[in-house]
Amino acid sequence: QVQLVESGGGLVQAGGSLRLSCAASGRTFSWYAMAWFRQAPGKEREFVSAISWTGGSTYYADSVKGRFTISRDNAKNTLYLQMNSLKAEDTAVYYCGKGHKKDWSGSLEVWGQGTLVTVSS
């Protein structure tokens, strides 16, 4: 069973940047699509971005398109989310997760514990 640990969250001013990382244990990381979700206070968890097993296909929510970039390093078993031009509405706990298939199917079967991103306006 893959275990996921996020890092890189913190406090940043609006317009700033952060890079989140998600370290995966186990040998099957590279076999599956991965994704980032987020949950803001008082709101439901929402999709942010996803990436296929090779990194050849990426997907973004409209709210982050053009500002966030998802990537993965299968040799390091690590998923990344580069977040630029951050806005106050990006404040949330960010979760990484492992998909069910090689390509993104819309759902996750393993979740990390989350990392908090706070954007001050």
Coordinates of C-alpha atoms in Angstrom, one line a residue:
Q1 CA 0.0 0.0 0.0
V2 CA 1.4 3.4 -1.0
Q3 CA 1.7 6.0 1.7
L4 CA 1.8 9.7 0.9
V5 CA 3.4 12.6 2.8
E6 CA 2.9 16.2 1.7
S7 CA 5.2 19.1 2.5
G8 CA 5.9 22.6 1.4
G9 CA 2.9 24.4 2.7
G10 CA 3.1 27.6 4.6
L11 CA 2.2 31.3 4.8
V12 CA 2.8 33.4 1.7
Q13 CA 1.7 36.8 0.5
A14 CA -0.7 37.2 -2.4
G15 CA 1.2 37.1 -5.6
G16 CA 3.8 34.8 -4.2
S17 CA 4.8 31.2 -5.0
L18 CA 5.1 27.9 -3.2
R19 CA 6.0 24.4 -4.3
L20 CA 4.3 21.5 -2.7
S21 CA 5.8 18.1 -2.6
C22 CA 4.3 14.7 -2.1
A23 CA 6.6 11.8 -1.2
A24 CA 5.4 8.3 -1.8
S25 CA 6.5 5.1 -0.3
G26 CA 6.4 1.8 -2.1
R27 CA 7.4 0.7 -5.6
T28 CA 4.1 1.3 -7.4
F29 CA 4.1 5.1 -7.4
S30 CA 5.1 5.3 -11.1
W31 CA 2.3 2.9 -12.1
Y32 CA -0.6 5.3 -11.3
A33 CA -2.0 8.7 -12.0
M34 CA -1.6 11.2 -9.2
A35 CA -3.5 14.3 -8.2
W36 CA -3.8 17.3 -5.9
F37 CA -7.1 18.3 -4.2
R38 CA -7.7 21.1 -1.7
Q39 CA -10.2 21.9 1.0
A40 CA -10.8 25.5 2.1
P41 CA -12.3 26.2 5.5
G42 CA -16.1 25.6 5.5
K43 CA -16.0 24.2 1.9
E44 CA -15.9 20.8 0.3
R45 CA -12.8 19.2 -1.0
E46 CA -12.2 20.1 -4.6
F47 CA -10.0 19.0 -7.5
V48 CA -6.9 21.0 -8.3
S49 CA -4.8 19.1 -10.7
A50 CA -3.9 15.6 -11.9
I51 CA -1.1 13.9 -13.9
S52 CA -0.9 10.6 -15.7
W53 CA 1.6 7.9 -14.8
T54 CA 4.2 9.1 -17.2
G55 CA 3.5 12.8 -16.8
G56 CA 2.4 13.0 -20.4
S57 CA -1.1 14.2 -19.6
T58 CA -2.0 16.9 -17.1
Y59 CA -5.3 18.3 -15.9
Y60 CA -6.2 21.5 -14.1
A61 CA -9.2 23.1 -12.5
D62 CA -10.1 26.3 -14.2
S63 CA -9.4 28.3 -11.1
V64 CA -5.7 27.4 -11.1
K65 CA -5.0 27.0 -14.8
G66 CA -2.1 29.1 -15.9
R67 CA -0.9 29.6 -12.3
F68 CA -0.2 26.1 -11.0
T69 CA 1.9 23.4 -12.6
I70 CA 1.8 19.7 -11.6
S71 CA 4.8 17.4 -12.2
R72 CA 6.2 14.2 -11.0
D73 CA 9.6 12.5 -10.7
N74 CA 9.1 8.8 -10.8
A75 CA 12.7 8.1 -10.0
K76 CA 12.2 10.0 -6.7
N77 CA 8.7 8.8 -6.1
T78 CA 7.6 12.4 -5.7
L79 CA 4.8 14.5 -6.9
Y80 CA 5.0 18.3 -7.1
L81 CA 2.7 21.3 -7.4
Q82 CA 4.3 24.6 -8.3
M83 CA 1.9 27.4 -7.3
N84 CA 2.5 30.9 -8.7
S85 CA 0.5 34.1 -8.5
L86 CA -1.2 32.9 -5.4
K87 CA -4.5 34.4 -4.3
A88 CA -6.2 34.6 -1.0
E89 CA -8.8 32.1 -2.3
D90 CA -6.1 29.5 -2.8
T91 CA -5.9 29.2 1.0
A92 CA -6.7 25.6 1.9
V93 CA -5.3 22.3 3.0
Y94 CA -3.8 20.6 0.0
Y95 CA -3.9 16.9 -0.3
C96 CA -2.1 14.6 -2.8
G97 CA -3.5 11.3 -3.8
K98 CA -2.9 8.2 -5.8
G99 CA -5.3 7.3 -8.6
H100 CA -6.8 3.9 -9.5
K101 CA -5.3 3.7 -13.0
K102 CA -2.4 4.9 -15.1
D103 CA -4.5 7.7 -16.6
W104 CA -6.6 10.1 -14.5
S105 CA -10.0 8.7 -13.9
G106 CA -11.4 11.3 -11.5
S107 CA -11.0 9.6 -8.2
L108 CA -8.3 8.6 -5.7
E109 CA -7.8 5.5 -3.6
V110 CA -5.0 6.7 -1.3
W111 CA -4.8 10.2 0.3
G112 CA -2.0 12.0 2.1
Q113 CA -2.6 13.8 5.4
G114 CA -2.5 17.3 3.8
T115 CA -0.4 20.4 4.1
L116 CA -1.8 23.9 4.9
V117 CA -1.3 26.8 2.5
T118 CA -2.3 30.2 3.7
V119 CA -2.2 33.2 1.4
S120 CA -2.4 36.6 3.0
S121 CA -4.0 39.4 1.1

